[in-house]
Amino acid sequence: MNVRLDKFLSSQTDLTRTDIKKLLWKRKISVNGKILRDGSIKIDPETSEIIADGRKILYRDKVYIILNKPEGFVCATEDKHEKTVMDLLGDDIKRKDIFPAGRLDKDTTGMVLITNDGTLSHRILSPKKHIPKYYIVKLAESFQEDYVRQFAEGVIIDGGEKCLPSKVKRFPDCEKTAFIELHEGKYHQIKRMFSAVENSVEKLCRIQMGGLLMPEKLAIGEYMEIMHKDVENLLKSQCFEEVFRNITENFSSYWINMQ
Ligand code: URA
């Protein structure tokens, strides 16, 4: 595979064409140890070692990053007023073509997938594919067992919209902490669902999407890159009770910390 050096750098990083020109001029770009000053030179990124401003630039067609989003960041590539999830990524991983696949509210924490794979993103977001998303919810008032029935029937949220049936459960020995599975992503959906049953959400954390669980070791604000084969877990069908059991038994730090 032979591509122009400047085009390669532009596609794999967040460097602008001007940045790349400047780095070439400052002798800060090398290919296999040789400093190059001409961006139009053809290189083979699959077999060459390319260094730009001290960073080794690897060729990757598709990238998948799991981020544990903190509160206070919006899920967007750019925002005039707010900090975005992109601000949490280091220069080593930033590139122009990545975006968050789906949105969490500014005050919601937890799992966000950032990718440049438009097809996958479409599958994650499409209501037809029914990729379930799992959240831990800290409620203002005690969980009522009748929520299980109401959510299974599909609650009507403000504005008269009926939600798809969803599963919900209380964590053991926690009056106010629940676990919920959603198959769609309406605006502020979980907050609106609990307000429809006269409760309200104090904290919300997404922990799993399809069969892809947020790694327990990923601290808030941290991210990690995952492989395409791991991403395929997203599409594996899930049993709510098993997901709940796994989170209850092995990820207690998540729900206990929510209390
Ligand atoms: N439901 C909400 O209310 N907020 C989120 O961020 C995700 C689901």
GROMACS .gro file of C-alpha atoms and ligand atoms in nm:
model
  267
    1MET     CA    1   0.000   0.000   0.000
    2ASN     CA    2   0.159   0.326  -0.109
    3VAL     CA    3   0.019   0.660  -0.003
    4ARG     CA    4   0.143   1.017   0.015
    5LEU     CA    5   0.314   1.090   0.346
    6ASP     CA    6   0.107   1.406   0.411
    7LYS     CA    7  -0.221   1.230   0.328
    8PHE     CA    8  -0.132   0.940   0.555
    9LEU     CA    9  -0.051   1.172   0.847
   10SER     CA   10  -0.365   1.373   0.791
   11SER     CA   11  -0.587   1.061   0.794
   12GLN     CA   12  -0.433   0.897   1.100
   13THR     CA   13  -0.391   1.194   1.335
   14ASP     CA   14  -0.557   1.520   1.431
   15LEU     CA   15  -0.281   1.720   1.259
   16THR     CA   16  -0.399   1.974   1.003
   17ARG     CA   17  -0.231   2.010   0.664
   18THR     CA   18  -0.062   2.326   0.795
   19ASP     CA   19   0.064   2.142   1.106
   20ILE     CA   20   0.209   1.872   0.881
   21LYS     CA   21   0.379   2.129   0.655
   22LYS     CA   22   0.531   2.297   0.961
   23LEU     CA   23   0.658   1.967   1.102
   24LEU     CA   24   0.814   1.874   0.765
   25TRP     CA   25   0.980   2.213   0.749
   26LYS     CA   26   1.109   2.176   1.108
   27ARG     CA   27   1.253   1.832   1.019
   28LYS     CA   28   1.026   1.660   1.269
   29ILE     CA   29   0.895   1.384   1.046
   30SER     CA   30   1.088   1.068   0.971
   31VAL     CA   31   1.019   0.746   0.785
   32ASN     CA   32   1.236   0.447   0.879
   33GLY     CA   33   1.480   0.680   1.054
   34LYS     CA   34   1.518   0.914   0.757
   35ILE     CA   35   1.402   1.274   0.795
   36LEU     CA   36   1.172   1.373   0.511
   37ARG     CA   37   1.078   1.726   0.408
   38ASP     CA   38   0.856   1.650   0.113
   39GLY     CA   39   0.497   1.553   0.202
   40SER     CA   40   0.419   1.425  -0.146
   41ILE     CA   41   0.661   1.132  -0.116
   42LYS     CA   42   0.488   0.793  -0.133
   43ILE     CA   43   0.534   0.563   0.163
   44ASP     CA   44   0.409   0.220   0.267
   45PRO     CA   45   0.260   0.275   0.616
   46GLU     CA   46   0.210  -0.098   0.674
   47THR     CA   47   0.581  -0.171   0.663
   48SER     CA   48   0.741   0.162   0.760
   49GLU     CA   49   0.809   0.326   1.093
   50ILE     CA   50   0.667   0.677   1.074
   51ILE     CA   51   0.746   0.929   1.346
   52ALA     CA   52   0.586   1.275   1.358
   53ASP     CA   53   0.691   1.516   1.630
   54GLY     CA   54   0.818   1.229   1.845
   55ARG     CA   55   0.496   1.023   1.804
   56LYS     CA   56   0.501   0.688   1.631
   57ILE     CA   57   0.208   0.690   1.388
   58LEU     CA   58   0.063   0.345   1.328
   59TYR     CA   59  -0.166   0.272   1.040
   60ARG     CA   60  -0.515   0.177   1.154
   61ASP     CA   61  -0.815   0.164   0.933
   62LYS     CA   62  -1.081   0.126   1.204
   63VAL     CA   63  -1.037   0.236   1.565
   64TYR     CA   64  -1.253   0.152   1.867
   65ILE     CA   65  -1.203   0.326   2.198
   66ILE     CA   66  -1.397   0.266   2.519
   67LEU     CA   67  -1.410   0.568   2.745
   68ASN     CA   68  -1.538   0.584   3.102
   69LYS     CA   69  -1.698   0.927   3.075
   70PRO     CA   70  -1.691   1.157   3.377
   71GLU     CA   71  -1.967   1.407   3.454
   72GLY     CA   72  -1.934   1.746   3.286
   73PHE     CA   73  -1.843   1.634   2.933
   74VAL     CA   74  -2.076   1.624   2.633
   75CYS     CA   75  -2.077   1.344   2.377
   76ALA     CA   76  -1.987   1.540   2.065
   77THR     CA   77  -1.679   1.599   1.853
   78GLU     CA   78  -1.697   1.975   1.907
   79ASP     CA   79  -1.894   2.216   2.120
   80LYS     CA   80  -1.865   2.592   2.146
   81HIS     CA   81  -1.941   2.607   2.519
   82GLU     CA   82  -1.882   2.265   2.675
   83LYS     CA   83  -1.592   2.025   2.718
   84THR     CA   84  -1.640   1.721   2.494
   85VAL     CA   85  -1.540   1.357   2.536
   86MET     CA   86  -1.274   1.421   2.270
   87ASP     CA   87  -1.094   1.649   2.518
   88LEU     CA   88  -1.025   1.342   2.731
   89LEU     CA   89  -0.827   1.164   2.459
   90GLY     CA   90  -0.450   1.194   2.438
   91ASP     CA   91  -0.265   1.308   2.125
   92ASP     CA   92  -0.148   0.952   2.063
   93ILE     CA   93  -0.502   0.839   1.985
   94LYS     CA   94  -0.673   1.152   1.852
   95ARG     CA   95  -0.757   1.163   1.484
   96LYS     CA   96  -0.997   1.368   1.280
   97ASP     CA   97  -1.238   1.093   1.178
   98ILE     CA   98  -1.342   0.959   1.521
   99PHE     CA   99  -1.671   1.039   1.694
  100PRO     CA  100  -1.878   0.909   1.987
  101ALA     CA  101  -2.121   0.637   1.876
  102GLY     CA  102  -2.426   0.754   2.070
  103ARG     CA  103  -2.477   1.007   2.343
  104LEU     CA  104  -2.485   1.015   2.717
  105ASP     CA  105  -2.610   1.326   2.895
  106LYS     CA  106  -2.353   1.570   3.027
  107ASP     CA  107  -2.416   1.452   3.385
  108THR     CA  108  -2.423   1.078   3.299
  109THR     CA  109  -2.106   0.876   3.354
  110GLY     CA  110  -1.981   0.552   3.208
  111MET     CA  111  -1.930   0.370   2.885
  112VAL     CA  112  -1.896   0.558   2.558
  113LEU     CA  113  -1.765   0.399   2.241
  114ILE     CA  114  -1.558   0.630   2.021
  115THR     CA  115  -1.487   0.509   1.671
  116ASN     CA  116  -1.446   0.597   1.305
  117ASP     CA  117  -1.659   0.299   1.201
  118GLY     CA  118  -1.978   0.456   1.066
  119THR     CA  119  -2.141   0.121   0.985
  120LEU     CA  120  -2.094  -0.006   1.339
  121SER     CA  121  -2.214   0.320   1.487
  122HIS     CA  122  -2.529   0.298   1.279
  123ARG     CA  123  -2.591  -0.056   1.404
  124ILE     CA  124  -2.543   0.051   1.766
  125LEU     CA  125  -2.788   0.334   1.735
  126SER     CA  126  -3.050   0.173   1.514
  127PRO     CA  127  -3.362   0.085   1.718
  128LYS     CA  128  -3.422  -0.202   1.472
  129LYS     CA  129  -3.105  -0.380   1.582
  130HIS     CA  130  -3.208  -0.365   1.947
  131ILE     CA  131  -2.858  -0.354   2.093
  132PRO     CA  132  -2.943  -0.329   2.463
  133LYS     CA  133  -2.771  -0.071   2.681
  134TYR     CA  134  -2.737  -0.129   3.056
  135TYR     CA  135  -2.733   0.142   3.320
  136ILE     CA  136  -2.699   0.170   3.696
  137VAL     CA  137  -2.938   0.430   3.833
  138LYS     CA  138  -2.926   0.605   4.169
  139LEU     CA  139  -3.280   0.718   4.251
  140ALA     CA  140  -3.398   0.999   4.475
  141GLU     CA  141  -3.675   0.783   4.626
  142SER     CA  142  -3.701   0.413   4.701
  143PHE     CA  143  -3.742   0.169   4.414
  144GLN     CA  144  -4.098   0.033   4.390
  145GLU     CA  145  -4.142  -0.329   4.278
  146ASP     CA  146  -4.428  -0.215   4.052
  147TYR     CA  147  -4.174  -0.039   3.827
  148VAL     CA  148  -4.089  -0.387   3.691
  149ARG     CA  149  -4.440  -0.426   3.552
  150GLN     CA  150  -4.476  -0.065   3.442
  151PHE     CA  151  -4.145  -0.063   3.252
  152ALA     CA  152  -4.217  -0.406   3.097
  153GLU     CA  153  -4.545  -0.269   2.959
  154GLY     CA  154  -4.373   0.042   2.823
  155VAL     CA  155  -4.410   0.363   3.023
  156ILE     CA  156  -4.554   0.676   2.870
  157ILE     CA  157  -4.313   0.961   2.917
  158ASP     CA  158  -4.387   1.333   2.909
  159GLY     CA  159  -4.515   1.443   2.573
  160GLY     CA  160  -4.716   1.120   2.541
  161GLU     CA  161  -4.445   0.902   2.386
  162LYS     CA  162  -4.461   0.534   2.475
  163CYS     CA  163  -4.127   0.367   2.548
  164LEU     CA  164  -4.040   0.019   2.426
  165PRO     CA  165  -4.069  -0.243   2.700
  166SER     CA  166  -3.764  -0.246   2.925
  167LYS     CA  167  -3.638  -0.451   3.216
  168VAL     CA  168  -3.554  -0.301   3.553
  169LYS     CA  169  -3.446  -0.440   3.890
  170ARG     CA  170  -3.328  -0.317   4.227
  171PHE     CA  171  -2.979  -0.406   4.349
  172PRO     CA  172  -2.968  -0.631   4.656
  173ASP     CA  173  -2.991  -0.441   4.986
  174CYS     CA  174  -3.013  -0.105   4.806
  175GLU     CA  175  -3.340   0.078   4.836
  176LYS     CA  176  -3.253   0.341   4.579
  177THR     CA  177  -3.018   0.180   4.328
  178ALA     CA  178  -3.159   0.013   4.018
  179PHE     CA  179  -3.034  -0.162   3.706
  180ILE     CA  180  -3.209  -0.105   3.375
  181GLU     CA  181  -3.192  -0.239   3.020
  182LEU     CA  182  -3.294  -0.008   2.736
  183HIS     CA  183  -3.348  -0.092   2.370
  184GLU     CA  184  -3.374   0.260   2.241
  185GLY     CA  185  -3.223   0.598   2.314
  186LYS     CA  186  -3.480   0.873   2.342
  187TYR     CA  187  -3.364   1.209   2.477
  188HIS     CA  188  -3.310   1.187   2.858
  189GLN     CA  189  -3.496   0.858   2.841
  190ILE     CA  190  -3.414   0.704   3.178
  191LYS     CA  191  -3.468   1.033   3.358
  192ARG     CA  192  -3.805   1.075   3.188
  193MET     CA  193  -3.904   0.712   3.257
  194PHE     CA  194  -3.842   0.746   3.629
  195SER     CA  195  -4.011   1.082   3.641
  196ALA     CA  196  -4.317   0.915   3.478
  197VAL     CA  197  -4.334   0.683   3.781
  198GLU     CA  198  -4.290   0.975   4.022
  199ASN     CA  199  -3.929   0.915   4.111
  200SER     CA  200  -3.619   1.094   3.984
  201VAL     CA  201  -3.266   1.007   3.881
  202GLU     CA  202  -2.978   1.141   4.091
  203LYS     CA  203  -2.694   0.957   3.918
  204LEU     CA  204  -2.672   0.752   3.604
  205CYS     CA  205  -2.391   0.532   3.476
  206ARG     CA  206  -2.385   0.321   3.159
  207ILE     CA  207  -2.195   0.002   3.220
  208GLN     CA  208  -2.259  -0.227   2.922
  209MET     CA  209  -2.363  -0.211   2.558
  210GLY     CA  210  -2.482  -0.542   2.407
  211GLY     CA  211  -2.228  -0.798   2.524
  212LEU     CA  212  -1.952  -0.540   2.563
  213LEU     CA  213  -1.892  -0.465   2.927
  214MET     CA  214  -1.694  -0.164   3.041
  215PRO     CA  215  -1.364  -0.303   3.179
  216GLU     CA  216  -1.369  -0.279   3.558
  217LYS     CA  217  -1.014  -0.146   3.569
  218LEU     CA  218  -1.106   0.156   3.356
  219ALA     CA  219  -1.120   0.447   3.601
  220ILE     CA  220  -1.346   0.747   3.540
  221GLY     CA  221  -1.191   0.964   3.270
  222GLU     CA  222  -0.975   0.680   3.136
  223TYR     CA  223  -1.004   0.513   2.797
  224MET     CA  224  -0.863   0.212   2.620
  225GLU     CA  225  -0.848   0.093   2.265
  226ILE     CA  226  -1.015  -0.237   2.186
  227MET     CA  227  -0.988  -0.472   1.889
  228HIS     CA  228  -1.248  -0.529   1.621
  229LYS     CA  229  -1.303  -0.885   1.748
  230ASP     CA  230  -1.400  -0.748   2.093
  231VAL     CA  231  -1.638  -0.503   1.933
  232GLU     CA  232  -1.828  -0.798   1.787
  233ASN     CA  233  -1.944  -0.873   2.143
  234LEU     CA  234  -2.170  -0.574   2.103
  235LEU     CA  235  -2.394  -0.773   1.877
  236LYS     CA  236  -2.421  -1.086   2.095
  237SER     CA  237  -2.767  -1.136   2.239
  238GLN     CA  238  -2.795  -1.094   2.615
  239CYS     CA  239  -3.001  -1.238   2.896
  240PHE     CA  240  -3.099  -0.958   3.138
  241GLU     CA  241  -3.081  -1.182   3.447
  242GLU     CA  242  -2.729  -1.299   3.358
  243VAL     CA  243  -2.605  -0.947   3.290
  244PHE     CA  244  -2.758  -0.834   3.620
  245ARG     CA  245  -2.598  -1.124   3.810
  246ASN     CA  246  -2.257  -1.053   3.659
  247ILE     CA  247  -2.271  -0.683   3.741
  248THR     CA  248  -2.401  -0.752   4.093
  249GLU     CA  249  -2.134  -1.011   4.170
  250ASN     CA  250  -1.828  -0.887   3.985
  251PHE     CA  251  -1.874  -0.512   3.947
  252SER     CA  252  -1.992  -0.422   4.294
  253SER     CA  253  -1.759  -0.122   4.304
  254TYR     CA  254  -1.976   0.041   4.036
  255TRP     CA  255  -2.314   0.014   4.204
  256ILE     CA  256  -2.194   0.038   4.562
  257ASN     CA  257  -2.012   0.363   4.476
  258MET     CA  258  -2.334   0.503   4.332
  259GLN     CA  259  -2.505   0.497   4.672
  260URA     N1  260  -3.107   0.811   2.969
  260URA     C1  261  -3.087   0.935   3.022
  260URA     O1  262  -3.178   0.994   3.080
  260URA     N2  263  -2.965   0.990   3.009
  260URA     C2  264  -2.860   0.927   2.950
  260URA     O2  265  -2.749   0.983   2.946
  260URA     C3  266  -2.882   0.800   2.897
  260URA     C4  267  -3.007   0.744   2.908
   0.00000   0.00000   0.00000
